Coordinates of C-alpha atoms in Angstrom, one line a residue:
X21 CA 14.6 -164.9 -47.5
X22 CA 13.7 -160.8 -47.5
X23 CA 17.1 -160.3 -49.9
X24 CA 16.8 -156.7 -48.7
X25 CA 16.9 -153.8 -51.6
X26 CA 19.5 -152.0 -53.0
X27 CA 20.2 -149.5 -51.2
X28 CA 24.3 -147.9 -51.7
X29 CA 23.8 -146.5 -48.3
X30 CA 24.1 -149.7 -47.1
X31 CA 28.1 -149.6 -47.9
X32 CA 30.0 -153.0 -47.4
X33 CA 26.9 -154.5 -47.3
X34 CA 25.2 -153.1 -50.3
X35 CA 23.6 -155.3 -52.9
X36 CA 26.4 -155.2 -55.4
X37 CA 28.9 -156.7 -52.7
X38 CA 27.0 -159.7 -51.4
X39 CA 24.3 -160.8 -54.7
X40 CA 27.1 -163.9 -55.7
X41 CA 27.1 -164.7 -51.8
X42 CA 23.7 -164.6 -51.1
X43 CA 22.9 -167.0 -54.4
X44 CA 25.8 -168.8 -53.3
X45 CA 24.3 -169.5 -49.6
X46 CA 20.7 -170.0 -51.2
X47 CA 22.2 -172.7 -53.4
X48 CA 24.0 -174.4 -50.8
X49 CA 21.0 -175.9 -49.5
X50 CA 20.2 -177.4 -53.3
X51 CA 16.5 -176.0 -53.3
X52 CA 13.7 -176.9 -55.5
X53 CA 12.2 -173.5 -54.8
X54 CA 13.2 -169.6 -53.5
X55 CA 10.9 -167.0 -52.0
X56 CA 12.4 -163.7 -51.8
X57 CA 11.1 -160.5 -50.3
X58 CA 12.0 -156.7 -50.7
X59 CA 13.4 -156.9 -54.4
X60 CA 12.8 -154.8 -56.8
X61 CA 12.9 -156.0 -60.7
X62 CA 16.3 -155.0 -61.9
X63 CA 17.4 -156.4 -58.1
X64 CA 15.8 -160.3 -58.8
X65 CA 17.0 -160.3 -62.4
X66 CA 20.3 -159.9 -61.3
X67 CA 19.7 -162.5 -58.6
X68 CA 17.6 -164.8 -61.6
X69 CA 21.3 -164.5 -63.2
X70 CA 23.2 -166.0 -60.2
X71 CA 20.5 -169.2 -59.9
X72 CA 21.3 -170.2 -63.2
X73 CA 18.7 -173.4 -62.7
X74 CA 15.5 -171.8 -61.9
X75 CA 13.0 -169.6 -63.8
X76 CA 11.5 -166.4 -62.4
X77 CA 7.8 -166.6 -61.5
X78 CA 6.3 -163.6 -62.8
X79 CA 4.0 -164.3 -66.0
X80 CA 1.6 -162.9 -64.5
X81 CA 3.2 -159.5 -63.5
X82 CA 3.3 -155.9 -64.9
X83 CA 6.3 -154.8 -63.2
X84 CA 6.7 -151.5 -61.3
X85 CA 10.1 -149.9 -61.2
X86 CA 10.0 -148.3 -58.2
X87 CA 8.2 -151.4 -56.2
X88 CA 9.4 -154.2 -54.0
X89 CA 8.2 -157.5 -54.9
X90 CA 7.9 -160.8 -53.1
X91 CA 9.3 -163.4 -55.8
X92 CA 9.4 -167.2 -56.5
X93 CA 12.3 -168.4 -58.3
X94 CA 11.2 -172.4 -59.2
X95 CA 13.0 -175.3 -60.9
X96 CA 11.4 -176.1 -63.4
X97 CA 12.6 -179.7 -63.9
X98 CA 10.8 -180.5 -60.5
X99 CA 7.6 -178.2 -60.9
X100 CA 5.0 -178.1 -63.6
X101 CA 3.8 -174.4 -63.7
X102 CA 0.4 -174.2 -63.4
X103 CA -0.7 -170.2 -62.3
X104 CA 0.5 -167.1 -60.1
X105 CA -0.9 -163.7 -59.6
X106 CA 0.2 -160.7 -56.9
X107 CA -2.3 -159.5 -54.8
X108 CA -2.2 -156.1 -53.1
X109 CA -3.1 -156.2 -49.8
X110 CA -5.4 -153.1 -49.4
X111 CA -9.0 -152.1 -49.6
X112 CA -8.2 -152.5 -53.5
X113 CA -6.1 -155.7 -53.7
X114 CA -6.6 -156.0 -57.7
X115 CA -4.8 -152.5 -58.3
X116 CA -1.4 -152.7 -58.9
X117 CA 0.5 -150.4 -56.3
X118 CA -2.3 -149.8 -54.4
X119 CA -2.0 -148.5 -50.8
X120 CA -4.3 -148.6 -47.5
X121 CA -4.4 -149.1 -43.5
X122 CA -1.8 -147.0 -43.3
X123 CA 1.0 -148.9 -44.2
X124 CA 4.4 -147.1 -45.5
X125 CA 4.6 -149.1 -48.8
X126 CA 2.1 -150.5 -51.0
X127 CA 2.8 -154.0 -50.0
X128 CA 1.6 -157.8 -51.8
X129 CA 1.5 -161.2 -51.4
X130 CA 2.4 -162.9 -54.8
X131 CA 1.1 -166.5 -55.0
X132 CA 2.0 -170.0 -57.6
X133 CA 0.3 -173.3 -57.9
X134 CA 2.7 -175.5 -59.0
X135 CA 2.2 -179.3 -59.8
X136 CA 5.4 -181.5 -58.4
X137 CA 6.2 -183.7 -61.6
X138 CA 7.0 -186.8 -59.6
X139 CA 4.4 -186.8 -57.8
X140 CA 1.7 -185.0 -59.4
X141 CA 0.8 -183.5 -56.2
X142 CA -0.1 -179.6 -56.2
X143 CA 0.9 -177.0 -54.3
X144 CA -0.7 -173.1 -53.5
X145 CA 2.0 -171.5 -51.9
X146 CA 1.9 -167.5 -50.4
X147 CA 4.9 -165.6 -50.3
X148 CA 4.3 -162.4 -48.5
X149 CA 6.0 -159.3 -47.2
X150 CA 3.8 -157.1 -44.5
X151 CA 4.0 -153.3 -43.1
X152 CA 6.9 -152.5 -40.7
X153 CA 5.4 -149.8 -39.1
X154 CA 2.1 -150.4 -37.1
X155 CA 0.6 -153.9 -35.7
X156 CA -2.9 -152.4 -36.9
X157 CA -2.0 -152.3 -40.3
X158 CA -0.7 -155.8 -40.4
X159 CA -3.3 -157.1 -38.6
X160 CA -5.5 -155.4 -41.5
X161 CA -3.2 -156.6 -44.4
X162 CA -3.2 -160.1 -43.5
X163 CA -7.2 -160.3 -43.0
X164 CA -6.7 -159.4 -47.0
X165 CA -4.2 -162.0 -47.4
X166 CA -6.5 -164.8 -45.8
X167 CA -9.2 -163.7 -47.8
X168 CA -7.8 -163.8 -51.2
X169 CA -6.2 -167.3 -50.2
X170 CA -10.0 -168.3 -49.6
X171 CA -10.8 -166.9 -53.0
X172 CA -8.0 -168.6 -54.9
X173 CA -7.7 -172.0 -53.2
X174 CA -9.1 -175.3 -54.1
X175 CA -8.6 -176.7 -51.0
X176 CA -7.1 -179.9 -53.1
X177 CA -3.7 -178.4 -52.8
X178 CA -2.0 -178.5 -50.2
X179 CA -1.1 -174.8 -48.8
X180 CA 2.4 -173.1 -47.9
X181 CA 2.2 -169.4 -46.4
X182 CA 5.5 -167.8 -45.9
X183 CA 7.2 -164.4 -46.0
X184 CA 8.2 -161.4 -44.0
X185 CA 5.5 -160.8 -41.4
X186 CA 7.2 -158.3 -39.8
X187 CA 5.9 -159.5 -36.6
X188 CA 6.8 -162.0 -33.8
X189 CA 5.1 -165.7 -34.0
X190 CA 2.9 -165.0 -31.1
X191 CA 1.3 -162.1 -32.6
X192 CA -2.1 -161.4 -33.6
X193 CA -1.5 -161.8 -37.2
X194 CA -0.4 -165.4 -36.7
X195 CA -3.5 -165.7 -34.8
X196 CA -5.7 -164.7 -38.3
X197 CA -3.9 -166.8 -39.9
X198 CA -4.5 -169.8 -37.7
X199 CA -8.4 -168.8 -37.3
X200 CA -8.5 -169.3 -41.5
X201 CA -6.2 -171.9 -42.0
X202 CA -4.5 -175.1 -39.9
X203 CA -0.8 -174.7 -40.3
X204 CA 2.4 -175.8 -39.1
X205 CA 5.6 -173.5 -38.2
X206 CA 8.0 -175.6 -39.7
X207 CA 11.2 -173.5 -37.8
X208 CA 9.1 -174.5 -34.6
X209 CA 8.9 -178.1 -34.8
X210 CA 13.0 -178.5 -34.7
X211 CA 13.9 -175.5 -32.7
X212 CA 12.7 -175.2 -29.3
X213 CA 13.9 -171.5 -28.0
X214 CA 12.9 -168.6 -30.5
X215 CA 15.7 -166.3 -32.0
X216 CA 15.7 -163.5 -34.2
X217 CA 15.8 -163.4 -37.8
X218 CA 16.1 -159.5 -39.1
X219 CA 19.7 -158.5 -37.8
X220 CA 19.9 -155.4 -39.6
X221 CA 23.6 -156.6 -41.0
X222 CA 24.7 -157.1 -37.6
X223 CA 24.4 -160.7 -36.6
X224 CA 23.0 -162.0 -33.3
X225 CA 20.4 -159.5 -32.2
X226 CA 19.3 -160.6 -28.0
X227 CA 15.9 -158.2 -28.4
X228 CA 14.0 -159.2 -32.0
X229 CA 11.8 -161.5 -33.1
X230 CA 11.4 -164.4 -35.4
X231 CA 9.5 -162.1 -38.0
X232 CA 10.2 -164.8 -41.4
X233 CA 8.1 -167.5 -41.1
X234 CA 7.2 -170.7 -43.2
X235 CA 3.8 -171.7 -42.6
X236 CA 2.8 -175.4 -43.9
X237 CA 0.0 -177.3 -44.5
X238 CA -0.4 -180.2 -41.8
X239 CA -0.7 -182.9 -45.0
X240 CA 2.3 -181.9 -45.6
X241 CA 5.8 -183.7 -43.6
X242 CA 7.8 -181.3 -42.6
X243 CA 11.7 -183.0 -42.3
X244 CA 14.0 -180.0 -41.1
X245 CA 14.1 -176.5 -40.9
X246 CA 17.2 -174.3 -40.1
X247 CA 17.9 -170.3 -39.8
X248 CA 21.0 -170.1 -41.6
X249 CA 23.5 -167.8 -40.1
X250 CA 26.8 -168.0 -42.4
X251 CA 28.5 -164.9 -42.9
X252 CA 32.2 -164.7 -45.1
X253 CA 34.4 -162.0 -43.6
X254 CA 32.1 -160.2 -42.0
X255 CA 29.9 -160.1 -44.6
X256 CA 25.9 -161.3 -44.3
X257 CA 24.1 -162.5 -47.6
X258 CA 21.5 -160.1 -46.8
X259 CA 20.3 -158.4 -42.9
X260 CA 17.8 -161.4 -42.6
X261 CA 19.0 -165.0 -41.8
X262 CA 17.7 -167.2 -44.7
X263 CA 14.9 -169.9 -43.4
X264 CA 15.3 -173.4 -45.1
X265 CA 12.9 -175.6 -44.8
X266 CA 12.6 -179.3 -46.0
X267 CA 9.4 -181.1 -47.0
X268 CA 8.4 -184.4 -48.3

């Protein structure tokens, strides 16, 4: 779920009004795990507050005030925590805030392996947040993204990619994605006609794309996946519909 910053030029739908609704409609669907894009650190500590069972991922992280982070909030009575890091996707991915291809932001994909205490089973799992700008420098962010997966994984665990792609399913970043790594859209396998996710606060939107994607490993059994599209008076948790997805 890209939570969206805080931004008071937003008005009505401004961070401070809809925080307790968008934890409210995350916890609805009793996760395990959250993957946020677009906060920044006051932002997800607020939102840590209102998700009063999970702990915030970011041992690893030197926070920067003015940056957006993509963020795993976990349960810790389901997941042993095993490691995380943020990786910058640029010609420089091990330097904090770094910045290339042309992309507006210094962007990052932030990355846990967790070990499911029942099961014992691991997980990697990617949660990522690309350029909004230019195809090119997505294209070019995401070849950094597979690589650094390549570095990181152990090919023992079994691999979820998900995020803000900024980009439509049947893109060329999906397709570097699929060259590296033999995944399953979970939305896809219960939902037969696309739809758009980013509304910009403004509900059904006939010309967008499905830009917030889950990505799952094909070991994995994917058992439902939904867009949800609540809204309380007019008010949207945040100007993307949340993707759920369930997995056994």
């Amino acid at each position: 779920c890209n939570i969206r910053f805080d931004n008071p030029a937003d008005g009505q739908n401004s961070w401070p009004f809809r925080r307790e609704y968008l934890a409210n409609t995350l916890l609805k669907h009793s996760p395990v795990l959250v993957a946020t894009q677009e906060g920044r650190i006051q932002q997800l500590n607020e939102l840590k507050n209102l998700l009063p069972d999970f702990d915030i991922i970011d041992q690893h992280r030197s926070w920067i005030g003015e940056r957006m982070y993509p963020t795993f909030f976990i349960q810790p009575s389901q997941f042993e925590y095993l490691n995380s890091g943020d990786v910058w996707l640029s010609e420089t991915p091990d330097v904090a805030g770094s910045r290339s291809f042309e992309s507006t932001f210094p962007r990052l994909m932030t990355w846990t392996k967790l070990q499911i205490k029942e099961s014992k089973e691991t997980l990697l799992i990617i949660n990522t947040h690309l350029d909004h700008i230019k195809a090119e420098t997505r294209q070019a962010q995401v070849r950094v993204l597979c690589q650094e997966i390549k570095r990181i994984w152990d090919k023992q665990s079994a691999l979820i990619i998900m995020g803000d792609f900024n980009d439509a399913p049947d893109s060329k970043v999906r397709e570097i994605i699929q060259q590296d790594f033999d995944l399953q859209d979970a939305w896809r396998i219960f939902n037969s006609t696309e739809e758009t996710s980013h509304h910009s606060f403004k509900g059904e939107m006939q010309n967008g794309a499905r830009i917030d994607w889950i990505l799952v490993d094909k070991k994995i059994k994917i058992t439902g996946s939904v867009m949800d599209k609540c809204t309380m008076n007019g008010i949207y948790p945040t100007d993307h519909y949340p993707i759920v997805c369930k997995i056994k």
